Tab-separated table of C-alpha atoms in Angstrom:
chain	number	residue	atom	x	y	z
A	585	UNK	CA	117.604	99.460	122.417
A	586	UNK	CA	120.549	100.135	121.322
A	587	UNK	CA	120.585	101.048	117.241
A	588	UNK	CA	123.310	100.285	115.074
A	589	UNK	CA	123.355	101.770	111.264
A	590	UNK	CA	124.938	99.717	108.979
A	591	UNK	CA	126.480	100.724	105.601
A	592	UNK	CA	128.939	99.947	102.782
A	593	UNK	CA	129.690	100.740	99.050
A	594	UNK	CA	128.233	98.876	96.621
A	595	UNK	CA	129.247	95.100	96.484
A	596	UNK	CA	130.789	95.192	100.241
A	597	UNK	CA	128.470	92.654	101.335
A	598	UNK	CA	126.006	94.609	103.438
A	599	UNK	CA	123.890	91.453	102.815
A	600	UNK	CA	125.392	88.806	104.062
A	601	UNK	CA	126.816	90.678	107.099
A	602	UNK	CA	123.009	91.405	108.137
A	603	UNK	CA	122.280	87.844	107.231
A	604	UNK	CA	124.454	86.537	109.956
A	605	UNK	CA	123.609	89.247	112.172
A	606	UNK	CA	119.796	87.559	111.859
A	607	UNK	CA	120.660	84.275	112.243
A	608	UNK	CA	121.949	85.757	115.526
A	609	UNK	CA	118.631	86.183	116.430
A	610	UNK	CA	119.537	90.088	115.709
A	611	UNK	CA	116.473	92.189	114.082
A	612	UNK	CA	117.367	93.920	110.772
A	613	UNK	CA	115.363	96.737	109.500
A	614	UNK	CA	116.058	97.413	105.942
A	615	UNK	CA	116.294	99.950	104.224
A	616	UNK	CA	116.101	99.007	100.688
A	617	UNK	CA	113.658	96.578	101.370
A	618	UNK	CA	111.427	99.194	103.018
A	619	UNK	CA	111.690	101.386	99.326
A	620	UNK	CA	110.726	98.129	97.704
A	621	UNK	CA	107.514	97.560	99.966
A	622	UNK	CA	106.372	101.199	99.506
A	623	UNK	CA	106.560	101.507	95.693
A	624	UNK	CA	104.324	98.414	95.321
A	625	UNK	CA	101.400	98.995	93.403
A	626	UNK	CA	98.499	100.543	95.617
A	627	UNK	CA	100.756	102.231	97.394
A	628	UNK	CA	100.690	106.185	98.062
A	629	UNK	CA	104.496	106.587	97.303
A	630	UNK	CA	104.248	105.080	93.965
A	631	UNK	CA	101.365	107.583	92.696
A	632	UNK	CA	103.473	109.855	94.473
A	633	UNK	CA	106.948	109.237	92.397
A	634	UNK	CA	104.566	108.488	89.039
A	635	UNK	CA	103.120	111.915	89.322
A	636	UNK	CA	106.498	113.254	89.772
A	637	UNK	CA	108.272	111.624	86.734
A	638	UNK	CA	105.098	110.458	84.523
A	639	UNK	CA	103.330	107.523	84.173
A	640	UNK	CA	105.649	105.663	81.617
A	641	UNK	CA	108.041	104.488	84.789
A	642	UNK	CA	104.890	101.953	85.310
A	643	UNK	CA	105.019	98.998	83.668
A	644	UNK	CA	102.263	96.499	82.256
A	645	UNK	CA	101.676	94.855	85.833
A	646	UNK	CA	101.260	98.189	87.298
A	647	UNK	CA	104.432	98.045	88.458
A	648	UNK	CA	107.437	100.964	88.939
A	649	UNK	CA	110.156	100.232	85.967
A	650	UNK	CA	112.764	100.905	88.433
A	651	UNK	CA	115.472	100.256	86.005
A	652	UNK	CA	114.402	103.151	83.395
A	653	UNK	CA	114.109	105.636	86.296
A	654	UNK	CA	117.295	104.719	87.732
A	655	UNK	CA	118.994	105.385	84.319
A	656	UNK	CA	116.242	108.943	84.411
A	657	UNK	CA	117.806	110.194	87.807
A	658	UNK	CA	121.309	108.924	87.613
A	659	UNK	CA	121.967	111.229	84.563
A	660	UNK	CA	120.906	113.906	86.184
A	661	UNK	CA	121.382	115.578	89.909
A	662	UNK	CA	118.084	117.812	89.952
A	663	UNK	CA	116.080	114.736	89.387
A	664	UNK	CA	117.905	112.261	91.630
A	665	UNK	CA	117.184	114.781	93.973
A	666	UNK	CA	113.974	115.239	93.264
A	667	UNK	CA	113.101	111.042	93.763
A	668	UNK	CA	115.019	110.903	96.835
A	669	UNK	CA	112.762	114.021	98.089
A	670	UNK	CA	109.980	111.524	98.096
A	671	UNK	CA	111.753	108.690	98.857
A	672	UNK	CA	113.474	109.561	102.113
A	673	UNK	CA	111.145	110.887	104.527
A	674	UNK	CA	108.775	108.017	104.100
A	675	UNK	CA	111.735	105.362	104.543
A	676	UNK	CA	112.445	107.682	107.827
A	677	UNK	CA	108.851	107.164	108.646
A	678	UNK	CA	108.822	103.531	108.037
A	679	UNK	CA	112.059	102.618	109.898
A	680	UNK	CA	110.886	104.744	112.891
A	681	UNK	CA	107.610	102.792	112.554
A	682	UNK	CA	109.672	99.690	112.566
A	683	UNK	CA	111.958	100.294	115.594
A	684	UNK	CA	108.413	100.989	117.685
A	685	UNK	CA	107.512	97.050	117.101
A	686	UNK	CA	110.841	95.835	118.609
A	687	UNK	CA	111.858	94.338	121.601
A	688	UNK	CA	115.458	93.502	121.441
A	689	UNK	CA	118.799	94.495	123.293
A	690	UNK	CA	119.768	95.960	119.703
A	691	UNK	CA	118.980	96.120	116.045
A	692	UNK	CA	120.748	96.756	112.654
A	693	UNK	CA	119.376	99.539	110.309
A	694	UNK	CA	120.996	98.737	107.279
A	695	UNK	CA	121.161	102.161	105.531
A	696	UNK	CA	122.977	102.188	101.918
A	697	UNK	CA	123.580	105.920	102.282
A	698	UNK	CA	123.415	105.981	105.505
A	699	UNK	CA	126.430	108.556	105.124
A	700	UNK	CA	125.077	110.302	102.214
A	701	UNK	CA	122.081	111.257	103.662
A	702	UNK	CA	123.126	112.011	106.762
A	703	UNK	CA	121.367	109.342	109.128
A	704	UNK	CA	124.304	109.560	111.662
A	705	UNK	CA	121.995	110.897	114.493
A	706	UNK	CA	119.249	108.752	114.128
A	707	UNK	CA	121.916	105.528	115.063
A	708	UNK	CA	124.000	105.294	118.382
A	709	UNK	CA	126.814	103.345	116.542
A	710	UNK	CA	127.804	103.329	112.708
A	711	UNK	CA	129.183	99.772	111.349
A	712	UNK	CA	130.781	99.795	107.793
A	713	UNK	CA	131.134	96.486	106.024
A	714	UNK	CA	134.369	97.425	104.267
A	715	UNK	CA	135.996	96.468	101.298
A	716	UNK	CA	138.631	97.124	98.215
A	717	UNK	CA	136.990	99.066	95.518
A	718	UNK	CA	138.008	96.897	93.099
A	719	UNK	CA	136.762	94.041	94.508
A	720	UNK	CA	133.134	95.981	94.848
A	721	UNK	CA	133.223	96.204	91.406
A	722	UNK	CA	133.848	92.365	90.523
A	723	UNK	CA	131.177	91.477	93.316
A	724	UNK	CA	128.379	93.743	92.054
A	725	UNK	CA	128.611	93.261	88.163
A	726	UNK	CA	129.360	89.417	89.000
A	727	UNK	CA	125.575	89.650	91.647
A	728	UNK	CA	123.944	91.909	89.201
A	729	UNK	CA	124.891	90.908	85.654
A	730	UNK	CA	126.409	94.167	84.861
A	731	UNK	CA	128.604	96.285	82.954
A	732	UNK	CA	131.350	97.854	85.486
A	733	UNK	CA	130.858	100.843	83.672
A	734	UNK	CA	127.474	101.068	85.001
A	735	UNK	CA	128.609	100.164	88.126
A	736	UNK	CA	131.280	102.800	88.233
A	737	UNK	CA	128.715	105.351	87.895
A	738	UNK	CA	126.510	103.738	90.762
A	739	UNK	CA	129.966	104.553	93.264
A	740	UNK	CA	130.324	107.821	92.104
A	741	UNK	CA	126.772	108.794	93.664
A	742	UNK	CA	127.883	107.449	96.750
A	743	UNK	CA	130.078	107.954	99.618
A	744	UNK	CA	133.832	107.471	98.952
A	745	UNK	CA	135.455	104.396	100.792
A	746	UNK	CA	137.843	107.226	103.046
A	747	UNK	CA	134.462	109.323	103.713
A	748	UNK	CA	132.445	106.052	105.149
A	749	UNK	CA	135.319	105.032	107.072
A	750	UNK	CA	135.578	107.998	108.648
A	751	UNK	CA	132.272	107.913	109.854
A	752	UNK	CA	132.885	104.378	111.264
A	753	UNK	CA	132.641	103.535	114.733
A	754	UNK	CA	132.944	99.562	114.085
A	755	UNK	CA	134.696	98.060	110.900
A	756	UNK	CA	134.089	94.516	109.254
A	757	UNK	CA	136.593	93.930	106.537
A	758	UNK	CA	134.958	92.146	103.891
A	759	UNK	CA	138.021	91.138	102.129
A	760	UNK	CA	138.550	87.764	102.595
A	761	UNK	CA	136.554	84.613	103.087
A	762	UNK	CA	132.556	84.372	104.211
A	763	UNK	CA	133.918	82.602	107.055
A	764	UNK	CA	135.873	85.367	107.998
A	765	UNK	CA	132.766	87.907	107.793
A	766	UNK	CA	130.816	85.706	109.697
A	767	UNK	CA	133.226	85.633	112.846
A	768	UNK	CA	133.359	89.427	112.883
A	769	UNK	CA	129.908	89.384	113.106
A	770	UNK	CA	129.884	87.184	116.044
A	771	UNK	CA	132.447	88.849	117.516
A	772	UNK	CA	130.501	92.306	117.011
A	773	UNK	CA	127.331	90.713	118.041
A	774	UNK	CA	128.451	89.930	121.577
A	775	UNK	CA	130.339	93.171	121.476
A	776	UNK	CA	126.995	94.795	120.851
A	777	UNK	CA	124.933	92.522	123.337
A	778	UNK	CA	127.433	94.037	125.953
A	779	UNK	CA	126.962	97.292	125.192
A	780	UNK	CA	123.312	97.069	125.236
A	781	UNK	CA	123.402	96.092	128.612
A	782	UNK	CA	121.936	98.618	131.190
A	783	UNK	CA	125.066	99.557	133.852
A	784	UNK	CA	124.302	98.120	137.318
């Protein structure tokens, strides 16, 4: 099966790409959405992380107040890297977990910091949704009601644009029209399906 990682700054549109990718018929193992399920409450992560940082980062449903420890680790290196040592190997573990399940000519890992965090090795190809920084930072404080300034500071923990490009073995340019994402996603798709396909 072949693997394809897919990234993108902040506001790129990593969701809608994998959105059309899945109504494709395309699996899509995410990521973020793989954090989310394993600092529910109950789970061994979240005792893990409330250990680590203290028990005020829970909130009154016994959930993790994600936004107070984002604002915790973002001001400070040490303790970003200090979450992400917890965080990481048990997203590794899950996705891995995840891949064993599937039976499909390929899938999309989408992988925020997929360059970052170096998961080039655990993906055959690396596909970057692409996109002027300016126009990440209208999209994302538009999506998440936010200050660009806070925003800002999100990008600078990540990946430049040149850095993920380089990495990139596939491009979508997400400047223009949903339309236009969706028939490079098509396009890629059968591109993909190809490639998948053992050589006679």
């Amino acid at each position: 099966m072949l693997r394809v990682g897919l990234t993108g700054g902040i506001g790129s549109g990593k969701s809608t790409a994998c959105a059309y990718f899945q109504a494709e018929g395309v699996p899509v193992v995410d990521t973020d959405q793989i954090a989310r399920q394993l600092l529910q409450p109950g789970q061994p992560l979240l005792s893990q992380v409330l250990e680590a940082f203290g028990p005020e980062y829970q909130n009154e449903q016994g959930k993790l107040n994600r936004a107070a420890l984002r604002e915790k680790v973002f001001g400070s290196p040490a303790q970003l890297a200090r979450l992400e040592g917890l965080l990481h190997p048990a997203i590794r573990q899950s996705v891995h977990q995840q891949l064993q399940t599937l039976q499909a000519a390929y899938v999309i890992i989408a992988i925020p910091l997929l360059v970052e965090k170096g998961w080039q090795g655990e993906v055959d190809r690396v596909l970057v949704v692409d996109c002027d920084e300016a126009l990440q930072l209208h999209r994302a404080s538009q999506r998440d009601h936010c200050d660009p300034a806070a925003i800002r500071q999100l990008m600078r923990f990540q990946s430049s644009r040149q850095q993920r490009l380089a990495a990139a073995d596939d491009i979508i340019h997400n400047d223009g029209s949903t339309e236009s994402l969706r028939q490079q996603v098509q396009a890629l798709h059968l591109r993909y399906l190809k490639m998948a396909k053992p050589s006679s």
